[in-house]
PDB file of C-alpha atoms in Angstrom:
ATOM      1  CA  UNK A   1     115.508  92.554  84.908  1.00 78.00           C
ATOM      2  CA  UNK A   2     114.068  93.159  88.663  1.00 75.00           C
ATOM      3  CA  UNK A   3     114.722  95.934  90.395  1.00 74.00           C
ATOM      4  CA  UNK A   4     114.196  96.883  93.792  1.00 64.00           C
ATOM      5  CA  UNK A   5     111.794  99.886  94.224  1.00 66.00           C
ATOM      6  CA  UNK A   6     113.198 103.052  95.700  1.00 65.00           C
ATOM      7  CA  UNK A   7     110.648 104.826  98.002  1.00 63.00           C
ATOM      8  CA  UNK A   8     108.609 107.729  96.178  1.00 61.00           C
ATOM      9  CA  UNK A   9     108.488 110.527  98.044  1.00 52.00           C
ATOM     10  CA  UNK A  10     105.461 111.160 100.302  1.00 45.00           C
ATOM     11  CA  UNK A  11     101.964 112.340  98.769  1.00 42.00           C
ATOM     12  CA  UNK A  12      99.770 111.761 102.201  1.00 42.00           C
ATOM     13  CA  UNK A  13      97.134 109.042 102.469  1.00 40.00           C
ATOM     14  CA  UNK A  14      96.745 106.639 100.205  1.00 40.00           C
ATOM     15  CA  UNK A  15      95.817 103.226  99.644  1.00 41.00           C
ATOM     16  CA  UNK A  16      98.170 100.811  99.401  1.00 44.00           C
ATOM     17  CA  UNK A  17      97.948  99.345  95.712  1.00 51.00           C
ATOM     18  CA  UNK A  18      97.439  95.505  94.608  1.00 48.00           C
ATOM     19  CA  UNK A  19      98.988  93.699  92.362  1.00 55.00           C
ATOM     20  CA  UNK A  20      97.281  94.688  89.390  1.00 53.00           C
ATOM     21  CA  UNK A  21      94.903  93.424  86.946  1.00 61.00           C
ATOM     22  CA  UNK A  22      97.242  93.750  83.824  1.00 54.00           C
ATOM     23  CA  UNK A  23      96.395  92.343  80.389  1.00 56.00           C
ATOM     24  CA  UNK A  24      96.743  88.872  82.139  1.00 49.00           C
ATOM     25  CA  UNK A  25      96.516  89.561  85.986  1.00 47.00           C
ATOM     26  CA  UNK A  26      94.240  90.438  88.721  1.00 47.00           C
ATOM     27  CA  UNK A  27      93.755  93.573  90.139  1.00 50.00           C
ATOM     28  CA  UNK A  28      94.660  93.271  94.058  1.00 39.00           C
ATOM     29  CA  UNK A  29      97.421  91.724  95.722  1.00 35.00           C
ATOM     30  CA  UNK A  30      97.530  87.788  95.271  1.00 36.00           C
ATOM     31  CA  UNK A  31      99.116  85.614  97.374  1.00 35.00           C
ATOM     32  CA  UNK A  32      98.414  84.323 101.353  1.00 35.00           C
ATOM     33  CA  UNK A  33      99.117  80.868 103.188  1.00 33.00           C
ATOM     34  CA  UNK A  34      98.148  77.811 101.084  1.00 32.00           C
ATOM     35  CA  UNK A  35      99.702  74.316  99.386  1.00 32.00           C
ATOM     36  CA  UNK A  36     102.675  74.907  97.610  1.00 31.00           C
ATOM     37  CA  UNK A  37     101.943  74.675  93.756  1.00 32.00           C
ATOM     38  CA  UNK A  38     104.049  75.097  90.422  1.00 32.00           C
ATOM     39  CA  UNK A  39     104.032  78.259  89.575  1.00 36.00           C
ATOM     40  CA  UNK A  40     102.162  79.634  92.605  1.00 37.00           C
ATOM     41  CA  UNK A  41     100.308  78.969  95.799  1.00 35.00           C
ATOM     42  CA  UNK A  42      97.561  76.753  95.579  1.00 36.00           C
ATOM     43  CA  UNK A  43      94.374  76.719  98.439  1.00 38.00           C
ATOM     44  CA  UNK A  44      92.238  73.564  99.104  1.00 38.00           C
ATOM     45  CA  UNK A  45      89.425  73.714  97.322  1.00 37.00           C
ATOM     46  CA  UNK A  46      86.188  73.351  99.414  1.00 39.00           C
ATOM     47  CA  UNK A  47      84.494  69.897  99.567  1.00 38.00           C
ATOM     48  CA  UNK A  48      82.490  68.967  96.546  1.00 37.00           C
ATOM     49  CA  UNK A  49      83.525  72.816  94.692  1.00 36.00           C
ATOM     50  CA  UNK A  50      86.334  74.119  92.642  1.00 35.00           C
ATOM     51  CA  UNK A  51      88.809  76.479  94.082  1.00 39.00           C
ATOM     52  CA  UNK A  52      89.436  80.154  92.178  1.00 43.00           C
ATOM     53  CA  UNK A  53      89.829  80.162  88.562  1.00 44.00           C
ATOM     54  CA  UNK A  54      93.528  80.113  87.652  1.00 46.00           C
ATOM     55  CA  UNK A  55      96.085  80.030  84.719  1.00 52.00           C
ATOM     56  CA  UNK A  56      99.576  78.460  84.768  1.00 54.00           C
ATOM     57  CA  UNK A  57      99.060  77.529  88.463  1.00 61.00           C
ATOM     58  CA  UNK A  58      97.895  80.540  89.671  1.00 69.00           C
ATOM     59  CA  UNK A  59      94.748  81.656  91.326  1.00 74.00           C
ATOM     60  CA  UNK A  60      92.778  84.427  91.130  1.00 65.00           C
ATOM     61  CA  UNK A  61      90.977  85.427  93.585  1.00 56.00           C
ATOM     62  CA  UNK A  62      87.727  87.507  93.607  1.00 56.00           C
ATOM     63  CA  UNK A  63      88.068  88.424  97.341  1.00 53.00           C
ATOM     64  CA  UNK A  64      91.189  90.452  96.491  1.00 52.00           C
ATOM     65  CA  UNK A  65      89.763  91.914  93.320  1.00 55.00           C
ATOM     66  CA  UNK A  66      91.893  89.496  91.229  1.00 62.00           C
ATOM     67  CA  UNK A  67      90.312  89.303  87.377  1.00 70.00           C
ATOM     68  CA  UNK A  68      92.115  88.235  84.355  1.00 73.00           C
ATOM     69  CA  UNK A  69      91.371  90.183  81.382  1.00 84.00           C
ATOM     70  CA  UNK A  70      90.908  86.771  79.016  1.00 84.00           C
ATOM     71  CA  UNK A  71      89.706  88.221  75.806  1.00 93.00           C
ATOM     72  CA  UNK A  72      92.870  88.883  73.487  1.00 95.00           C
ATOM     73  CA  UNK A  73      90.720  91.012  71.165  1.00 96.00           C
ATOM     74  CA  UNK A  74      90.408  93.478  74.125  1.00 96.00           C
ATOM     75  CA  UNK A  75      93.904  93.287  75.054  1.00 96.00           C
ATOM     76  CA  UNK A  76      95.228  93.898  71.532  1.00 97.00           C
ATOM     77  CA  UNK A  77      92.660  97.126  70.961  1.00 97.00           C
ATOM     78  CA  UNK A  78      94.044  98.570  74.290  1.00 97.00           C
ATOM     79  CA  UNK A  79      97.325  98.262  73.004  1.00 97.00           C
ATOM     80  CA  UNK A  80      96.293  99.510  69.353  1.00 97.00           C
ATOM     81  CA  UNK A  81      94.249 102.722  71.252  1.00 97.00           C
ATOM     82  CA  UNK A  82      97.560 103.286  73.242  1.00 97.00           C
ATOM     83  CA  UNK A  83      99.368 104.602  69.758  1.00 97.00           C
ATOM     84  CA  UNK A  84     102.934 102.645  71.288  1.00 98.00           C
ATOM     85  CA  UNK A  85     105.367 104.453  69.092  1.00 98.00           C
ATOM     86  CA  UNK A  86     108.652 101.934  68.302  1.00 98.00           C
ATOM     87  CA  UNK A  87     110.455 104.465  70.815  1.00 98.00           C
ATOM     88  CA  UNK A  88     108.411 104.645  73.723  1.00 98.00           C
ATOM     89  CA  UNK A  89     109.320 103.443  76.967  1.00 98.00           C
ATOM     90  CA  UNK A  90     105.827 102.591  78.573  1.00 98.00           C
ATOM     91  CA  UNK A  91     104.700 101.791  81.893  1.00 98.00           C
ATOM     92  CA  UNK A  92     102.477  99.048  83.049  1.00 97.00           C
ATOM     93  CA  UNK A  93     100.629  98.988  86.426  1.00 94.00           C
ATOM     94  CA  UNK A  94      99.868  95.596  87.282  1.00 89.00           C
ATOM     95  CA  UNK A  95     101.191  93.514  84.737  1.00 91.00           C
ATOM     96  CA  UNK A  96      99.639  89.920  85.922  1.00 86.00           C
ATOM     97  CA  UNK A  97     100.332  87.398  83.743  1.00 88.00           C
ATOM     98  CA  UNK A  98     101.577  89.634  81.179  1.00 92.00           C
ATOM     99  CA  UNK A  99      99.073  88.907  78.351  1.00 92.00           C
ATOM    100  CA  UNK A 100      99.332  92.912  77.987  1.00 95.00           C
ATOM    101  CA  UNK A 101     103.083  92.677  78.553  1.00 96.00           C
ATOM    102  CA  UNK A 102     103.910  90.835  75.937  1.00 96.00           C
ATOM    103  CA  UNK A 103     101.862  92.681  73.153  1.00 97.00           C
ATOM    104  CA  UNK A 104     103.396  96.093  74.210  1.00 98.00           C
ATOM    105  CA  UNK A 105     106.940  94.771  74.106  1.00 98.00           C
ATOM    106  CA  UNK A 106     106.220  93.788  70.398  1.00 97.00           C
ATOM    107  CA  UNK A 107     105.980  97.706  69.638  1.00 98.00           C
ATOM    108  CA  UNK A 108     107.961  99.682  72.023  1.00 98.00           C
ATOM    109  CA  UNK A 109     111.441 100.290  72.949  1.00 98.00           C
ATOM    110  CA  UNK A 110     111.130  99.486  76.508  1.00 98.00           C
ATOM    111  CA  UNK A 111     108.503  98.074  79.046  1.00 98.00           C
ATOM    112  CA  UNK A 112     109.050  99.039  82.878  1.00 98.00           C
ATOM    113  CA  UNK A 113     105.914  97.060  84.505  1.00 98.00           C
ATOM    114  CA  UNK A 114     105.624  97.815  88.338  1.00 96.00           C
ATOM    115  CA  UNK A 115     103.616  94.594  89.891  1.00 92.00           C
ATOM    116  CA  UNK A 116     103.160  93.955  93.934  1.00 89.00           C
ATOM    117  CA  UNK A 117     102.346  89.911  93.483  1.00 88.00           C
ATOM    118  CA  UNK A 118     105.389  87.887  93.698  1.00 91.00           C
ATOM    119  CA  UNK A 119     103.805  84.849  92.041  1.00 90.00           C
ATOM    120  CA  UNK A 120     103.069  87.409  89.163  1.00 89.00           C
ATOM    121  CA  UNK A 121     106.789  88.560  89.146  1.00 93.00           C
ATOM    122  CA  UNK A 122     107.681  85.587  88.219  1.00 95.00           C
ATOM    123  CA  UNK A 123     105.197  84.138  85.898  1.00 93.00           C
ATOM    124  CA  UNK A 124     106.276  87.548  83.866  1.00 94.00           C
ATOM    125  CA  UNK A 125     109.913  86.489  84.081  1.00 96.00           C
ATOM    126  CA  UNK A 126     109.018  83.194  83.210  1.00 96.00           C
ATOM    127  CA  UNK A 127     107.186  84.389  79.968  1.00 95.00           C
ATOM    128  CA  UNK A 128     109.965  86.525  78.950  1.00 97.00           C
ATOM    129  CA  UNK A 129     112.858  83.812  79.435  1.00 96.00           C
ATOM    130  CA  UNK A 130     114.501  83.088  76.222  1.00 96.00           C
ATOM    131  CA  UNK A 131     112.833  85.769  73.728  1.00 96.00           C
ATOM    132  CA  UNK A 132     114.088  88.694  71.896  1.00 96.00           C
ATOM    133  CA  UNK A 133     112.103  90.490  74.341  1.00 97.00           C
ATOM    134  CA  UNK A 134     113.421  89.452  77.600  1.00 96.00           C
ATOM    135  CA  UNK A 135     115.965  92.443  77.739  1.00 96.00           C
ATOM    136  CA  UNK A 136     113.708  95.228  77.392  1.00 98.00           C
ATOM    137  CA  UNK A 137     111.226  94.409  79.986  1.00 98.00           C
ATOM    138  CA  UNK A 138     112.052  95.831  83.687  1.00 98.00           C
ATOM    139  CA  UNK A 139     110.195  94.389  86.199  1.00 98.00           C
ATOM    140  CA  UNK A 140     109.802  96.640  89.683  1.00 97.00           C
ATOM    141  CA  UNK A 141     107.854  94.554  92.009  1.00 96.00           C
ATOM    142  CA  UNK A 142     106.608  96.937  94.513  1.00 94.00           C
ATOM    143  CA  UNK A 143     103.620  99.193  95.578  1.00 93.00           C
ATOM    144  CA  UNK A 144     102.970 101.478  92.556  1.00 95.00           C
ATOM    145  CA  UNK A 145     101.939 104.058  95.219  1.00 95.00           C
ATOM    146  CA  UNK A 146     105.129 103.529  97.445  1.00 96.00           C
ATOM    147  CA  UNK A 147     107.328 103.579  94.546  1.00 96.00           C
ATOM    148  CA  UNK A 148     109.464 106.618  92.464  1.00 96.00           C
ATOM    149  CA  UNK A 149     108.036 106.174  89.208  1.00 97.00           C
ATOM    150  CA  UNK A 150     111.033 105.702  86.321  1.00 97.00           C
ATOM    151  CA  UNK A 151     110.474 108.162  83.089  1.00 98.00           C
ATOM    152  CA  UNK A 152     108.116 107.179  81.035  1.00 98.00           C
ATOM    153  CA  UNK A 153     106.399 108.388  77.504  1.00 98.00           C
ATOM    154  CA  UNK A 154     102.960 106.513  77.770  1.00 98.00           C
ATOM    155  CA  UNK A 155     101.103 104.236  80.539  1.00 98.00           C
ATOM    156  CA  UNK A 156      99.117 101.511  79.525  1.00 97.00           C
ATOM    157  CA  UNK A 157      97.534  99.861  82.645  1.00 93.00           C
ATOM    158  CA  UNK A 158      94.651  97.743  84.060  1.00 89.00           C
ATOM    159  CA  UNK A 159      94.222  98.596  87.441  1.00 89.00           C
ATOM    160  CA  UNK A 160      93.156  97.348  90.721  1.00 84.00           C
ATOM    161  CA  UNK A 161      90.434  99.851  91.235  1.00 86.00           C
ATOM    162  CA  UNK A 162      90.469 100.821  94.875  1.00 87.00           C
ATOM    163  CA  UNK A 163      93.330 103.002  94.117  1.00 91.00           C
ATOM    164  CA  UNK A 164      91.494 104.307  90.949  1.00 94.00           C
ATOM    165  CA  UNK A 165      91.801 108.311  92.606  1.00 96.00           C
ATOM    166  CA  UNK A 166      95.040 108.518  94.195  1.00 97.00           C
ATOM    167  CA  UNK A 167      96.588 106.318  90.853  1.00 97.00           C
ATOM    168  CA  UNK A 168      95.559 108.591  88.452  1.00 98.00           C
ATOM    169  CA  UNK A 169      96.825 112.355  90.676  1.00 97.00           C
ATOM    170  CA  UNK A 170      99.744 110.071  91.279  1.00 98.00           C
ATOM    171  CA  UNK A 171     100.538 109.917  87.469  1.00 98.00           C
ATOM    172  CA  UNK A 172      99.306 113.816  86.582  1.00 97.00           C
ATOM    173  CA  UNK A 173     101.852 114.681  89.495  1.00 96.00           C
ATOM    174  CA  UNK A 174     104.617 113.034  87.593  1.00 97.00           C
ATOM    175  CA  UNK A 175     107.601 114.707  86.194  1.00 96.00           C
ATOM    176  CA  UNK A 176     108.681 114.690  83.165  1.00 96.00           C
ATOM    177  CA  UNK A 177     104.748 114.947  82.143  1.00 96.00           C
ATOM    178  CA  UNK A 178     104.358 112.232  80.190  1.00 98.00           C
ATOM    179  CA  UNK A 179     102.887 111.902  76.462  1.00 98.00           C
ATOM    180  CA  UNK A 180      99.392 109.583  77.359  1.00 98.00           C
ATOM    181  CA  UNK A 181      97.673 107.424  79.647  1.00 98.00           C
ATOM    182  CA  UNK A 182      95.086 104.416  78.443  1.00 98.00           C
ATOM    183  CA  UNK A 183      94.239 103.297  81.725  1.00 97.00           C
ATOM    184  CA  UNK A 184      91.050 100.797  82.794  1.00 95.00           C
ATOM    185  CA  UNK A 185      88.991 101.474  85.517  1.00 95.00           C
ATOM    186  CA  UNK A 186      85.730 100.900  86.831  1.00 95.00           C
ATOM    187  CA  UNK A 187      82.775 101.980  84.278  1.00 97.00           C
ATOM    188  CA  UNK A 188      81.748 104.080  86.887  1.00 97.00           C
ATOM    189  CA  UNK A 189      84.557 105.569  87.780  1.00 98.00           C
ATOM    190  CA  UNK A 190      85.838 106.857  83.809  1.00 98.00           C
ATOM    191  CA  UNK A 191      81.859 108.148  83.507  1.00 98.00           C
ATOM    192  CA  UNK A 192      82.447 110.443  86.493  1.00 98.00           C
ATOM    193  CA  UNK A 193      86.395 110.966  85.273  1.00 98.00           C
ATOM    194  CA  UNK A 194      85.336 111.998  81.579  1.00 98.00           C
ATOM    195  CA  UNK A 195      82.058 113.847  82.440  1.00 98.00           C
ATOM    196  CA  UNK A 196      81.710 117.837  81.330  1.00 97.00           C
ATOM    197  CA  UNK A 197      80.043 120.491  82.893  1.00 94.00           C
ATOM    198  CA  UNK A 198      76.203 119.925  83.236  1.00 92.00           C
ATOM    199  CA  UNK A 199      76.284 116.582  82.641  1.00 95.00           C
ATOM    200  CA  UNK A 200      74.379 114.866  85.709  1.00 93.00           C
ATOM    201  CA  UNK A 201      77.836 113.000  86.551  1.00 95.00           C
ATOM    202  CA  UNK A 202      80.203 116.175  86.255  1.00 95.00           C
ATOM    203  CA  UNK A 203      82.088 116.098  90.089  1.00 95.00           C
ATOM    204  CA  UNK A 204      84.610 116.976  91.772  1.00 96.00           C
ATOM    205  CA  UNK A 205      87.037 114.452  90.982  1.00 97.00           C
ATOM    206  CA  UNK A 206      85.945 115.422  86.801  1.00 98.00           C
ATOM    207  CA  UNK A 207      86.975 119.037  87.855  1.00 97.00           C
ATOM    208  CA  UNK A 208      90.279 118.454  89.295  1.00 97.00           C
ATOM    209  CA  UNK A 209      91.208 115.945  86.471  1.00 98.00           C
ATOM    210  CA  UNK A 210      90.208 118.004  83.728  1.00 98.00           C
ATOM    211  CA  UNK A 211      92.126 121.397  84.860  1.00 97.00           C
ATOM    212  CA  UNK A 212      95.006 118.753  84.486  1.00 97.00           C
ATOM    213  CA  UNK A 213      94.771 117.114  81.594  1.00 98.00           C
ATOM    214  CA  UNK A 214      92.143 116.079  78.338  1.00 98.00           C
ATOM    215  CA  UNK A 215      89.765 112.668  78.898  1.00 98.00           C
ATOM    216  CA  UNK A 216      88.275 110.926  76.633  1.00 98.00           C
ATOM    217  CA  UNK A 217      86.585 107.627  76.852  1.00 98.00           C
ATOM    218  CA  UNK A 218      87.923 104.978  74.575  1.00 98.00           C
ATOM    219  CA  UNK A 219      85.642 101.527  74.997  1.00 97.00           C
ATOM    220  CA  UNK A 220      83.355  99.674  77.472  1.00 97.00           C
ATOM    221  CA  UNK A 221      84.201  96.453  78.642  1.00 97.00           C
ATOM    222  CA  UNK A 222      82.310  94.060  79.618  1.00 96.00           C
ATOM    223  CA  UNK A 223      82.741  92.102  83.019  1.00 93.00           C
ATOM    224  CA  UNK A 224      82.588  88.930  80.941  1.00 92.00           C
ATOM    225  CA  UNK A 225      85.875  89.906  79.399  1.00 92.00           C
ATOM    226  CA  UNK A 226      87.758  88.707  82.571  1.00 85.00           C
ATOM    227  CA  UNK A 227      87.786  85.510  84.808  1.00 77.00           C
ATOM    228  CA  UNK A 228      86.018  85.094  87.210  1.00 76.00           C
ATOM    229  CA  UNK A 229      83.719  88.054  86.073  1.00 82.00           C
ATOM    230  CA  UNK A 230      83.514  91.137  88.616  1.00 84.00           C
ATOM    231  CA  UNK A 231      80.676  93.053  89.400  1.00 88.00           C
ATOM    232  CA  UNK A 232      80.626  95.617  87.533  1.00 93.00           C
ATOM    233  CA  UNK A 233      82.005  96.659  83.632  1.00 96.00           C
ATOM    234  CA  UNK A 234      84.917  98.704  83.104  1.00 96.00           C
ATOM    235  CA  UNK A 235      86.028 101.423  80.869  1.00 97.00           C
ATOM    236  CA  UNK A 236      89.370 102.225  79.513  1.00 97.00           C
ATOM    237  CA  UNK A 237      89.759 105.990  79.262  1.00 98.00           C
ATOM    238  CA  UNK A 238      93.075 108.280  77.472  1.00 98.00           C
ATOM    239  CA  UNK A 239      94.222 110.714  80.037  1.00 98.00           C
ATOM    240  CA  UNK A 240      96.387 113.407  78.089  1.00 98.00           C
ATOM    241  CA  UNK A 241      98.249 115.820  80.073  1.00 98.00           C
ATOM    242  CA  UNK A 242      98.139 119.177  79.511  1.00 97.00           C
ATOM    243  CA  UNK A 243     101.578 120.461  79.227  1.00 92.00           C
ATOM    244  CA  UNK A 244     102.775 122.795  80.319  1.00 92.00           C
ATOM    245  CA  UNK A 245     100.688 122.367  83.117  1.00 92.00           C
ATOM    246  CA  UNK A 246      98.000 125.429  84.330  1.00 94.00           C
ATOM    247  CA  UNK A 247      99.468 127.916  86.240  1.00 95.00           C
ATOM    248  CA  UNK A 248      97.607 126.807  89.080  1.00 94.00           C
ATOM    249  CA  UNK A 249      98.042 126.159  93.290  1.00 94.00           C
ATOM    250  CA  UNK A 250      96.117 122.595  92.901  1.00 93.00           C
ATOM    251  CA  UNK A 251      95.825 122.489  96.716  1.00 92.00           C
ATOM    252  CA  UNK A 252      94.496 125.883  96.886  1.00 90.00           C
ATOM    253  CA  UNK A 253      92.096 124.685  93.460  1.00 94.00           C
ATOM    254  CA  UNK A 254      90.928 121.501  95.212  1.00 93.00           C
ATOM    255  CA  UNK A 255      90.197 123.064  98.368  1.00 89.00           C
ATOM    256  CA  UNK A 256      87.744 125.614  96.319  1.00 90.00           C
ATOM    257  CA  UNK A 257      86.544 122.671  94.553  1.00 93.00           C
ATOM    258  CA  UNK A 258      85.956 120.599  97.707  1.00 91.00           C
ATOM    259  CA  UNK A 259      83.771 123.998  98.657  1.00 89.00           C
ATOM    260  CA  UNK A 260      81.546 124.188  95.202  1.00 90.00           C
ATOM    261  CA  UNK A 261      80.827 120.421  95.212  1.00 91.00           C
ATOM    262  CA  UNK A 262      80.342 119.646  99.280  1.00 86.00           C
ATOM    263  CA  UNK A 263      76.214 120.444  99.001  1.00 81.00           C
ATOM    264  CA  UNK A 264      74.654 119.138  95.530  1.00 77.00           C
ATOM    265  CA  UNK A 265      71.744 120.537  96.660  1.00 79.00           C
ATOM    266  CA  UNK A 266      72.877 124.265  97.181  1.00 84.00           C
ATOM    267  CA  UNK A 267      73.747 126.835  95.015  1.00 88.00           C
ATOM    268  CA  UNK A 268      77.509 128.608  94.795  1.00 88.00           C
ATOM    269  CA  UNK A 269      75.356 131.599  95.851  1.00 89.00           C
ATOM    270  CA  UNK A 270      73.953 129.736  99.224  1.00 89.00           C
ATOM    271  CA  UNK A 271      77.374 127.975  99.552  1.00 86.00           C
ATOM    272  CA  UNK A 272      79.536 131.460  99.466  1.00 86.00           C
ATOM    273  CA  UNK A 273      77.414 133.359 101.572  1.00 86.00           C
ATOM    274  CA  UNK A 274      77.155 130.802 104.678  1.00 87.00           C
ATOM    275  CA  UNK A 275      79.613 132.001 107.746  1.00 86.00           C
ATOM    276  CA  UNK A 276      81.573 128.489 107.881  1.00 83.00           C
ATOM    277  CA  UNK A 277      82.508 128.814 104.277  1.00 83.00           C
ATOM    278  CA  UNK A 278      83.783 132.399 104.669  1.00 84.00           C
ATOM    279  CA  UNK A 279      85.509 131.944 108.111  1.00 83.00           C
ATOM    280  CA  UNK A 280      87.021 129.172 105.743  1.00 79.00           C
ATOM    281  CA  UNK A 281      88.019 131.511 103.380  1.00 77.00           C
ATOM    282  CA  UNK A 282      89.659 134.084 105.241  1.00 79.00           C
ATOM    283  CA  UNK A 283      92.056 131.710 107.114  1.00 80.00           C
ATOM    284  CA  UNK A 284      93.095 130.121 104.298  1.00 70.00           C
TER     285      UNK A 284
END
């Protein structure tokens, strides 16, 4: 089934998401003006080259951070590392293709995969059409950050990583707190996310994910796992969160954080004592 997203309610700026870079998709939005083509839209190719890589008359393309994760051996130990449970109800972010989809559907109750490409909508229908599997997968195409998120026990996602940040406070700020996250991002990215105190790497945005919720780092992959290769490897990291939550302001947290991690090269001593960080301070 489709359904129409409803709007989620506001949580300031944020980037717009993509259309994901599930198990089978890109991350980014796909689509744009073109030739008409089964299954998709198709571009000219340029004279004497190839046009973007593509699967079942789609293109990907690299310009809008499409990549399709094409090794099933990494696909299946993402799902294995998730721990589906036979009555889970998981969310996917960017479902593409649905290489992913289709392996978490074989082990949980219920699949609710939220995916902004409408060429990717309905390759996923198309997939689904005539299985045993075709009624438990809801399909919300939308903007994962404009969208109410449904209930959900465990996310399993490959995402387009310019939303890597807001994504992943999105999710911790969801209620019902959910049981797990096995999420994909950037190497770079789940180094800083999963990095402890004195560790070269330990940050802000380690700080204010940890208070939340455990990390760990599950496996590297490498950028010739998808096609066309990106730039960079990735990482697929479990966020757990910790429930109940810490009895915590996390605006009033994050705003002390901002403070302790705004001059690497100061100490909290020379950071406390300066008169713009206590006029700070006493008007907030």
């Amino acid at each position: 089934t489709i359904q129409s997203p409803a709007p989620a309610p506001s949580m300031g700026k944020a980037k717009g998401s993509g259309g994901g870079r599930g198990g089978g998709g890109g991350h980014g939005s796909g689509g744009g003006g073109g030739l008409r083509a089964a299954g998709g839209v198709a571009k000219k190719a340029a004279k004497g080259g190839t046009g973007p890589a593509g699967v079942s008359g789609l293109e990907f393309h690299k310009s809008k951070g499409q990549h399709i994760l094409k090794n099933p051996m990494v696909v299946q130990a993402i799902v294995d590392k998730a721990g589906v449970k036979s009555t889970d109800v998981v969310l996917e972010i960017g479902p593409g293709t649905g290489n992913m989809t289709m392996k978490l559907l074989e082990k949980a109750k219920r699949v609710v995969a939220i995916e902004l490409d409408p060429r990717m909508v309905l390759e996923l229908q198309r997939r689904v059409q005539g299985t045993p599997y075709e009624s438990s997968l809801t399909i919300i195409h939308g903007d994962f950050m404009k969208v109410a998120l449904p209930y959900f026990d465990l996310c399993v996602a490959n995402i387009p990583y310019n939303i890597s940040s807001p994504l992943t406070f999105k999710l911790l700020a969801h209620r019902p707190v959910f049981r797990a996250a096995v999420i994909m991002y950037q190497h770079e990215f789940a180094m800083r996310l999963v990095a402890k105190p004195g560790d070269p790497m330990y940050c802000r945005l380690a700080a204010n994910t940890q208070l939340l919720a455990r990390v760990n780092h599950l496996l590297k992959v490498g950028k010739n796992n998808f096609r066309p290769p990106p730039k960079v490897d990735s990482s697929v990291v479990r966020i757990e969160p910790r429930h109940p939550p810490p009895p915590v302001n996390f605006l009033e947290w994050d705003g002390l954080v901002r403070l302790c991690f705004g001059r690497k090269n100061k100490t909290l001593g020379a950071i406390f004592r300066q008169s713009s960080t206590l006029a700070a301070l006493e008007t907030n």
